[in-house]
Amino acid sequence: MWQAALEAVGISGSYRPRRVDTAGMAEAVAEIRSGLLDGANVTMPHKDLAASLADRVTPEVGRCGAANTLVAEGSAVVAHNTDVTGIRALWAERELPGDAPVLILGAGGAAAAALVAVGDDRERFVSARRPGVAEAVLERTGTAGSVVAWGRPVTGAVIVNATPLGMHGEELPDGLVEEAQGLFDLAYGDRPTPAMGTARRLGLPSVDGLDHLVAQAADSFVIWIGRAAPIDVMIGAVRTA
């Protein structure tokens, strides 16, 4: 996707994966600061670490404590969270209910981004498989919300799946999607997740993980390159990979 995007706008550059531990993250940030790298995307489990290593953070990063995009501004490394902006854009574009309650599954960096993205003017619920972490993500983001037991549906809510469930064909707990008004699935794989299949069968408004992958990448493109991303090219590259 990224190589296709760079070629589409005539920019000579490369985008390469790098598997890092904590020390490797610090090394990569130092390379951005020194100019060896222009920027980086960060995925789990290092989004919190990326935020803490940056010299400056955007308000979205400050609130959710996680960053997925790093960029050099002079000698400083600035942390952004395009998960937040990607969710907001797609929510409006795909006409997910704007006033329905939201049930967020998960309690990591993606869940924190979703809590920030959906705004403070609606009822929010968080459900996680591990005890205590749902309360922690609400506190971390300064969000007023309720914790519900894992697997318990919230009738009429829009579900945001901020867990990896579905990336390898895993099912969400029975009844969750059936009781929902919509689905925003951040998980993605080489085929639609079972939750997306259920949402489409029921005719629910939905966004899949590949849609969000492109949306957050397009925002990173603007941050790094300073011009609009070739979204059609990026979608084509993702969908045919």
PDB file of C-alpha atoms in Angstrom:
ATOM      1  CA  MET A   1       0.000   0.000   0.000  1.00  0.00           C
ATOM      2  CA  TRP A   2       2.651   2.521   0.995  1.00  0.00           C
ATOM      3  CA  GLN A   3       4.968   1.792  -1.893  1.00  0.00           C
ATOM      4  CA  ALA A   4       2.046   2.138  -4.311  1.00  0.00           C
ATOM      5  CA  ALA A   5       1.103   5.470  -2.717  1.00  0.00           C
ATOM      6  CA  LEU A   6       4.619   6.890  -2.992  1.00  0.00           C
ATOM      7  CA  GLU A   7       4.933   5.798  -6.611  1.00  0.00           C
ATOM      8  CA  ALA A   8       1.500   7.262  -7.447  1.00  0.00           C
ATOM      9  CA  VAL A   9       2.604  10.763  -6.411  1.00  0.00           C
ATOM     10  CA  GLY A  10       6.091  10.455  -7.879  1.00  0.00           C
ATOM     11  CA  ILE A  11       8.021  10.428  -4.621  1.00  0.00           C
ATOM     12  CA  SER A  12      11.216   8.416  -4.377  1.00  0.00           C
ATOM     13  CA  GLY A  13      11.228   6.675  -1.047  1.00  0.00           C
ATOM     14  CA  SER A  14      10.672   3.385   0.724  1.00  0.00           C
ATOM     15  CA  TYR A  15       8.439   2.145   3.501  1.00  0.00           C
ATOM     16  CA  ARG A  16       9.796  -0.913   5.262  1.00  0.00           C
ATOM     17  CA  PRO A  17       8.600  -3.040   8.177  1.00  0.00           C
ATOM     18  CA  ARG A  18      10.798  -3.228  11.238  1.00  0.00           C
ATOM     19  CA  ARG A  19      10.193  -5.617  14.130  1.00  0.00           C
ATOM     20  CA  VAL A  20      11.474  -4.007  17.323  1.00  0.00           C
ATOM     21  CA  ASP A  21      11.567  -4.503  21.065  1.00  0.00           C
ATOM     22  CA  THR A  22      11.641  -1.641  23.564  1.00  0.00           C
ATOM     23  CA  ALA A  23      15.278  -0.836  22.812  1.00  0.00           C
ATOM     24  CA  GLY A  24      14.585  -0.999  19.092  1.00  0.00           C
ATOM     25  CA  MET A  25      11.758   1.505  19.483  1.00  0.00           C
ATOM     26  CA  ALA A  26      14.085   3.941  21.221  1.00  0.00           C
ATOM     27  CA  GLU A  27      16.627   3.451  18.422  1.00  0.00           C
ATOM     28  CA  ALA A  28      14.025   4.129  15.732  1.00  0.00           C
ATOM     29  CA  VAL A  29      12.869   7.319  17.466  1.00  0.00           C
ATOM     30  CA  ALA A  30      16.500   8.455  17.680  1.00  0.00           C
ATOM     31  CA  GLU A  31      16.831   7.854  13.926  1.00  0.00           C
ATOM     32  CA  ILE A  32      13.802  10.066  13.274  1.00  0.00           C
ATOM     33  CA  ARG A  33      15.233  12.756  15.529  1.00  0.00           C
ATOM     34  CA  SER A  34      18.579  12.652  13.693  1.00  0.00           C
ATOM     35  CA  GLY A  35      17.038  12.646  10.207  1.00  0.00           C
ATOM     36  CA  LEU A  36      17.929   9.066   9.259  1.00  0.00           C
ATOM     37  CA  LEU A  37      14.205   8.314   9.100  1.00  0.00           C
ATOM     38  CA  ASP A  38      11.487  10.751   8.034  1.00  0.00           C
ATOM     39  CA  GLY A  39       8.840   9.065  10.152  1.00  0.00           C
ATOM     40  CA  ALA A  40       7.307   5.802  11.282  1.00  0.00           C
ATOM     41  CA  ASN A  41       4.036   4.071  11.918  1.00  0.00           C
ATOM     42  CA  VAL A  42       3.803   2.142  15.170  1.00  0.00           C
ATOM     43  CA  THR A  43       1.568  -0.805  15.884  1.00  0.00           C
ATOM     44  CA  MET A  44       0.799  -2.889  18.949  1.00  0.00           C
ATOM     45  CA  PRO A  45       2.284  -3.395  21.436  1.00  0.00           C
ATOM     46  CA  HIS A  46       4.386  -0.196  21.165  1.00  0.00           C
ATOM     47  CA  LYS A  47       1.817   2.605  20.748  1.00  0.00           C
ATOM     48  CA  ASP A  48       2.052   3.682  24.390  1.00  0.00           C
ATOM     49  CA  LEU A  49       5.843   3.593  24.243  1.00  0.00           C
ATOM     50  CA  ALA A  50       5.833   5.674  21.060  1.00  0.00           C
ATOM     51  CA  ALA A  51       3.851   8.393  22.815  1.00  0.00           C
ATOM     52  CA  SER A  52       6.250   8.437  25.752  1.00  0.00           C
ATOM     53  CA  LEU A  53       9.376   8.603  23.547  1.00  0.00           C
ATOM     54  CA  ALA A  54       8.191  11.565  21.473  1.00  0.00           C
ATOM     55  CA  ASP A  55       9.244  15.150  22.182  1.00  0.00           C
ATOM     56  CA  ARG A  56       5.751  16.517  21.515  1.00  0.00           C
ATOM     57  CA  VAL A  57       2.308  14.938  21.209  1.00  0.00           C
ATOM     58  CA  THR A  58      -0.981  16.023  19.668  1.00  0.00           C
ATOM     59  CA  PRO A  59      -4.034  16.518  21.912  1.00  0.00           C
ATOM     60  CA  GLU A  60      -5.424  13.152  20.759  1.00  0.00           C
ATOM     61  CA  VAL A  61      -2.224  11.392  21.805  1.00  0.00           C
ATOM     62  CA  GLY A  62      -2.180  13.299  25.074  1.00  0.00           C
ATOM     63  CA  ARG A  63      -5.633  12.060  25.909  1.00  0.00           C
ATOM     64  CA  CYS A  64      -5.392   8.430  24.852  1.00  0.00           C
ATOM     65  CA  GLY A  65      -1.715   7.989  25.730  1.00  0.00           C
ATOM     66  CA  ALA A  66      -0.985   6.131  22.511  1.00  0.00           C
ATOM     67  CA  ALA A  67       0.573   7.107  19.177  1.00  0.00           C
ATOM     68  CA  ASN A  68       0.669   5.292  15.861  1.00  0.00           C
ATOM     69  CA  THR A  69       2.456   7.930  13.732  1.00  0.00           C
ATOM     70  CA  LEU A  70       5.783   9.636  14.389  1.00  0.00           C
ATOM     71  CA  VAL A  71       7.248  12.459  12.323  1.00  0.00           C
ATOM     72  CA  ALA A  72      10.296  14.700  12.488  1.00  0.00           C
ATOM     73  CA  GLU A  73       9.692  18.421  12.877  1.00  0.00           C
ATOM     74  CA  GLY A  74      13.140  19.968  12.936  1.00  0.00           C
ATOM     75  CA  SER A  75      15.053  18.069  15.594  1.00  0.00           C
ATOM     76  CA  ALA A  76      11.887  17.073  17.465  1.00  0.00           C
ATOM     77  CA  VAL A  77       9.834  13.915  17.140  1.00  0.00           C
ATOM     78  CA  VAL A  78       6.084  14.592  17.168  1.00  0.00           C
ATOM     79  CA  ALA A  79       3.561  11.858  17.937  1.00  0.00           C
ATOM     80  CA  HIS A  80       0.148  11.685  16.252  1.00  0.00           C
ATOM     81  CA  ASN A  81      -2.740   9.263  16.507  1.00  0.00           C
ATOM     82  CA  THR A  82      -4.351   8.731  13.114  1.00  0.00           C
ATOM     83  CA  ASP A  83      -6.403   5.859  14.515  1.00  0.00           C
ATOM     84  CA  VAL A  84      -8.523   8.589  16.108  1.00  0.00           C
ATOM     85  CA  THR A  85      -8.882  10.691  12.976  1.00  0.00           C
ATOM     86  CA  GLY A  86      -9.463   7.624  10.800  1.00  0.00           C
ATOM     87  CA  ILE A  87     -12.314   6.409  12.999  1.00  0.00           C
ATOM     88  CA  ARG A  88     -13.940   9.838  13.001  1.00  0.00           C
ATOM     89  CA  ALA A  89     -13.774  10.179   9.216  1.00  0.00           C
ATOM     90  CA  LEU A  90     -15.123   6.723   8.441  1.00  0.00           C
ATOM     91  CA  TRP A  91     -17.877   6.953  11.070  1.00  0.00           C
ATOM     92  CA  ALA A  92     -19.319   9.948   9.253  1.00  0.00           C
ATOM     93  CA  GLU A  93     -18.605   8.648   5.740  1.00  0.00           C
ATOM     94  CA  ARG A  94     -20.331   5.288   6.299  1.00  0.00           C
ATOM     95  CA  GLU A  95     -23.204   6.917   8.220  1.00  0.00           C
ATOM     96  CA  LEU A  96     -22.869   4.921  11.396  1.00  0.00           C
ATOM     97  CA  PRO A  97     -25.469   6.172  13.906  1.00  0.00           C
ATOM     98  CA  GLY A  98     -24.252   9.448  15.364  1.00  0.00           C
ATOM     99  CA  ASP A  99     -26.289   9.360  18.555  1.00  0.00           C
ATOM    100  CA  ALA A 100     -26.380   5.648  19.414  1.00  0.00           C
ATOM    101  CA  PRO A 101     -24.519   4.267  22.412  1.00  0.00           C
ATOM    102  CA  VAL A 102     -21.135   2.717  21.666  1.00  0.00           C
ATOM    103  CA  LEU A 103     -19.816  -0.596  22.979  1.00  0.00           C
ATOM    104  CA  ILE A 104     -16.034  -0.797  22.675  1.00  0.00           C
ATOM    105  CA  LEU A 105     -14.475  -4.237  22.876  1.00  0.00           C
ATOM    106  CA  GLY A 106     -10.928  -4.175  24.223  1.00  0.00           C
ATOM    107  CA  ALA A 107      -8.931  -1.874  26.466  1.00  0.00           C
ATOM    108  CA  GLY A 108      -5.615  -1.230  24.732  1.00  0.00           C
ATOM    109  CA  GLY A 109      -4.383   1.619  22.576  1.00  0.00           C
ATOM    110  CA  ALA A 110      -6.967   0.986  19.847  1.00  0.00           C
ATOM    111  CA  ALA A 111      -9.782   1.048  22.394  1.00  0.00           C
ATOM    112  CA  ALA A 112      -8.441   4.292  23.859  1.00  0.00           C
ATOM    113  CA  ALA A 113      -8.355   5.815  20.371  1.00  0.00           C
ATOM    114  CA  ALA A 114     -11.948   4.719  19.781  1.00  0.00           C
ATOM    115  CA  LEU A 115     -13.107   6.276  23.066  1.00  0.00           C
ATOM    116  CA  VAL A 116     -11.528   9.585  22.082  1.00  0.00           C
ATOM    117  CA  ALA A 117     -12.804   9.388  18.509  1.00  0.00           C
ATOM    118  CA  VAL A 118     -16.485   8.822  19.263  1.00  0.00           C
ATOM    119  CA  GLY A 119     -16.684  11.942  21.434  1.00  0.00           C
ATOM    120  CA  ASP A 120     -18.131  12.741  24.816  1.00  0.00           C
ATOM    121  CA  ASP A 121     -21.730  13.378  23.795  1.00  0.00           C
ATOM    122  CA  ARG A 122     -22.950   9.787  23.745  1.00  0.00           C
ATOM    123  CA  GLU A 123     -23.247   6.831  26.106  1.00  0.00           C
ATOM    124  CA  ARG A 124     -20.144   4.642  26.071  1.00  0.00           C
ATOM    125  CA  PHE A 125     -19.548   1.116  27.314  1.00  0.00           C
ATOM    126  CA  VAL A 126     -16.280  -0.820  27.479  1.00  0.00           C
ATOM    127  CA  SER A 127     -15.923  -4.585  27.649  1.00  0.00           C
ATOM    128  CA  ALA A 128     -12.637  -6.457  28.038  1.00  0.00           C
ATOM    129  CA  ARG A 129     -11.597 -10.032  28.568  1.00  0.00           C
ATOM    130  CA  ARG A 130      -9.201  -9.246  31.430  1.00  0.00           C
ATOM    131  CA  PRO A 131     -10.510  -7.948  34.766  1.00  0.00           C
ATOM    132  CA  GLY A 132      -9.812  -4.311  35.607  1.00  0.00           C
ATOM    133  CA  VAL A 133      -8.493  -3.129  32.264  1.00  0.00           C
ATOM    134  CA  ALA A 134     -11.797  -1.706  31.030  1.00  0.00           C
ATOM    135  CA  GLU A 135     -11.952   0.588  34.057  1.00  0.00           C
ATOM    136  CA  ALA A 136      -8.327   1.554  33.427  1.00  0.00           C
ATOM    137  CA  VAL A 137      -8.891   2.674  29.819  1.00  0.00           C
ATOM    138  CA  LEU A 138     -11.848   4.830  30.872  1.00  0.00           C
ATOM    139  CA  GLU A 139      -9.714   6.461  33.551  1.00  0.00           C
ATOM    140  CA  ARG A 140      -6.728   6.862  31.232  1.00  0.00           C
ATOM    141  CA  THR A 141      -8.781   8.732  28.617  1.00  0.00           C
ATOM    142  CA  GLY A 142     -10.794  10.771  31.119  1.00  0.00           C
ATOM    143  CA  THR A 143     -13.972   9.216  29.757  1.00  0.00           C
ATOM    144  CA  ALA A 144     -17.313   8.891  31.489  1.00  0.00           C
ATOM    145  CA  GLY A 145     -18.524   5.418  30.657  1.00  0.00           C
ATOM    146  CA  SER A 146     -19.689   2.081  31.986  1.00  0.00           C
ATOM    147  CA  VAL A 147     -18.000  -1.289  32.127  1.00  0.00           C
ATOM    148  CA  VAL A 148     -19.963  -4.338  30.997  1.00  0.00           C
ATOM    149  CA  ALA A 149     -19.033  -7.974  31.350  1.00  0.00           C
ATOM    150  CA  TRP A 150     -17.247  -9.577  28.420  1.00  0.00           C
ATOM    151  CA  GLY A 151     -19.767 -11.105  26.026  1.00  0.00           C
ATOM    152  CA  ARG A 152     -22.747  -9.133  27.301  1.00  0.00           C
ATOM    153  CA  PRO A 153     -24.555  -7.271  24.496  1.00  0.00           C
ATOM    154  CA  VAL A 154     -25.709  -3.660  24.717  1.00  0.00           C
ATOM    155  CA  THR A 155     -28.924  -3.486  22.721  1.00  0.00           C
ATOM    156  CA  GLY A 156     -28.900  -0.764  20.080  1.00  0.00           C
ATOM    157  CA  ALA A 157     -25.205   0.106  20.450  1.00  0.00           C
ATOM    158  CA  VAL A 158     -22.626   0.477  17.705  1.00  0.00           C
ATOM    159  CA  ILE A 159     -19.860  -2.043  18.386  1.00  0.00           C
ATOM    160  CA  VAL A 160     -16.227  -1.044  17.950  1.00  0.00           C
ATOM    161  CA  ASN A 161     -14.102  -4.174  17.916  1.00  0.00           C
ATOM    162  CA  ALA A 162     -10.728  -2.933  19.179  1.00  0.00           C
ATOM    163  CA  THR A 163      -9.428  -6.451  19.819  1.00  0.00           C
ATOM    164  CA  PRO A 164      -7.545  -8.754  17.414  1.00  0.00           C
ATOM    165  CA  LEU A 165     -10.527 -11.137  17.385  1.00  0.00           C
ATOM    166  CA  GLY A 166     -11.414 -11.902  13.789  1.00  0.00           C
ATOM    167  CA  MET A 167      -7.953 -11.476  12.286  1.00  0.00           C
ATOM    168  CA  HIS A 168      -7.612 -15.269  12.111  1.00  0.00           C
ATOM    169  CA  GLY A 169     -11.288 -16.146  11.833  1.00  0.00           C
ATOM    170  CA  GLU A 170     -12.181 -15.864  15.512  1.00  0.00           C
ATOM    171  CA  GLU A 171     -15.808 -15.136  16.416  1.00  0.00           C
ATOM    172  CA  LEU A 172     -17.000 -12.377  18.710  1.00  0.00           C
ATOM    173  CA  PRO A 173     -19.213 -13.605  21.565  1.00  0.00           C
ATOM    174  CA  ASP A 174     -22.652 -14.765  20.468  1.00  0.00           C
ATOM    175  CA  GLY A 175     -25.337 -12.124  20.262  1.00  0.00           C
ATOM    176  CA  LEU A 176     -23.137  -9.024  20.296  1.00  0.00           C
ATOM    177  CA  VAL A 177     -23.506  -8.077  16.644  1.00  0.00           C
ATOM    178  CA  GLU A 178     -27.108  -9.331  16.493  1.00  0.00           C
ATOM    179  CA  GLU A 179     -28.097  -6.818  19.211  1.00  0.00           C
ATOM    180  CA  ALA A 180     -26.139  -3.929  17.661  1.00  0.00           C
ATOM    181  CA  GLN A 181     -27.052  -0.987  15.420  1.00  0.00           C
ATOM    182  CA  GLY A 182     -23.735  -1.048  13.596  1.00  0.00           C
ATOM    183  CA  LEU A 183     -20.176  -2.377  13.610  1.00  0.00           C
ATOM    184  CA  PHE A 184     -16.775  -0.720  13.308  1.00  0.00           C
ATOM    185  CA  ASP A 185     -14.325  -3.608  13.140  1.00  0.00           C
ATOM    186  CA  LEU A 186     -10.662  -2.662  13.561  1.00  0.00           C
ATOM    187  CA  ALA A 187      -9.561  -6.275  13.037  1.00  0.00           C
ATOM    188  CA  TYR A 188      -8.670  -7.353   9.513  1.00  0.00           C
ATOM    189  CA  GLY A 189      -7.219 -10.295   7.667  1.00  0.00           C
ATOM    190  CA  ASP A 190      -7.140 -11.859   4.237  1.00  0.00           C
ATOM    191  CA  ARG A 191     -10.931 -12.223   4.284  1.00  0.00           C
ATOM    192  CA  PRO A 192     -13.807 -10.435   6.078  1.00  0.00           C
ATOM    193  CA  THR A 193     -14.018 -11.217   9.770  1.00  0.00           C
ATOM    194  CA  PRO A 194     -16.940 -13.343  10.996  1.00  0.00           C
ATOM    195  CA  ALA A 195     -18.340 -10.246  12.749  1.00  0.00           C
ATOM    196  CA  MET A 196     -18.323  -8.325   9.457  1.00  0.00           C
ATOM    197  CA  GLY A 197     -20.060 -11.217   7.775  1.00  0.00           C
ATOM    198  CA  THR A 198     -22.806 -11.122  10.400  1.00  0.00           C
ATOM    199  CA  ALA A 199     -23.190  -7.340  10.166  1.00  0.00           C
ATOM    200  CA  ARG A 200     -23.520  -7.465   6.386  1.00  0.00           C
ATOM    201  CA  ARG A 201     -25.991 -10.329   6.546  1.00  0.00           C
ATOM    202  CA  LEU A 202     -28.141  -8.287   8.932  1.00  0.00           C
ATOM    203  CA  GLY A 203     -27.836  -5.158   6.800  1.00  0.00           C
ATOM    204  CA  LEU A 204     -26.111  -3.152   9.527  1.00  0.00           C
ATOM    205  CA  PRO A 205     -23.973  -0.116   8.665  1.00  0.00           C
ATOM    206  CA  SER A 206     -20.395  -1.263   9.059  1.00  0.00           C
ATOM    207  CA  VAL A 207     -16.728  -0.422   8.552  1.00  0.00           C
ATOM    208  CA  ASP A 208     -14.101  -3.125   8.220  1.00  0.00           C
ATOM    209  CA  GLY A 209     -10.514  -3.139   9.387  1.00  0.00           C
ATOM    210  CA  LEU A 210      -9.042  -2.669   5.916  1.00  0.00           C
ATOM    211  CA  ASP A 211     -11.110   0.492   5.472  1.00  0.00           C
ATOM    212  CA  HIS A 212      -9.631   1.815   8.692  1.00  0.00           C
ATOM    213  CA  LEU A 213      -6.125   0.664   7.762  1.00  0.00           C
ATOM    214  CA  VAL A 214      -6.319   2.849   4.654  1.00  0.00           C
ATOM    215  CA  ALA A 215      -7.948   5.798   6.437  1.00  0.00           C
ATOM    216  CA  GLN A 216      -5.339   6.008   9.183  1.00  0.00           C
ATOM    217  CA  ALA A 217      -2.548   5.517   6.633  1.00  0.00           C
ATOM    218  CA  ALA A 218      -3.944   8.324   4.463  1.00  0.00           C
ATOM    219  CA  ASP A 219      -3.785  10.684   7.440  1.00  0.00           C
ATOM    220  CA  SER A 220      -0.187   9.593   8.101  1.00  0.00           C
ATOM    221  CA  PHE A 221       0.584  10.334   4.445  1.00  0.00           C
ATOM    222  CA  VAL A 222      -0.643  13.915   4.857  1.00  0.00           C
ATOM    223  CA  ILE A 223       1.445  14.327   8.026  1.00  0.00           C
ATOM    224  CA  TRP A 224       4.616  13.051   6.348  1.00  0.00           C
ATOM    225  CA  ILE A 225       4.232  14.249   2.768  1.00  0.00           C
ATOM    226  CA  GLY A 226       2.140  17.391   3.180  1.00  0.00           C
ATOM    227  CA  ARG A 227      -0.335  16.564   0.429  1.00  0.00           C
ATOM    228  CA  ALA A 228      -3.503  14.527  -0.008  1.00  0.00           C
ATOM    229  CA  ALA A 229      -3.040  10.782  -0.166  1.00  0.00           C
ATOM    230  CA  PRO A 230      -3.932   8.803  -3.332  1.00  0.00           C
ATOM    231  CA  ILE A 231      -6.653   6.921  -1.488  1.00  0.00           C
ATOM    232  CA  ASP A 232      -7.985   4.982  -4.492  1.00  0.00           C
ATOM    233  CA  VAL A 233      -4.485   3.653  -5.173  1.00  0.00           C
ATOM    234  CA  MET A 234      -4.059   2.691  -1.522  1.00  0.00           C
ATOM    235  CA  ILE A 235      -7.420   0.926  -1.384  1.00  0.00           C
ATOM    236  CA  GLY A 236      -6.600  -0.953  -4.565  1.00  0.00           C
ATOM    237  CA  ALA A 237      -3.238  -2.082  -3.205  1.00  0.00           C
ATOM    238  CA  VAL A 238      -4.768  -3.296   0.059  1.00  0.00           C
ATOM    239  CA  ARG A 239      -7.702  -5.082  -1.505  1.00  0.00           C
ATOM    240  CA  THR A 240      -5.557  -6.965  -4.021  1.00  0.00           C
ATOM    241  CA  ALA A 241      -2.679  -7.844  -1.673  1.00  0.00           C
TER     242      ALA A 241
END
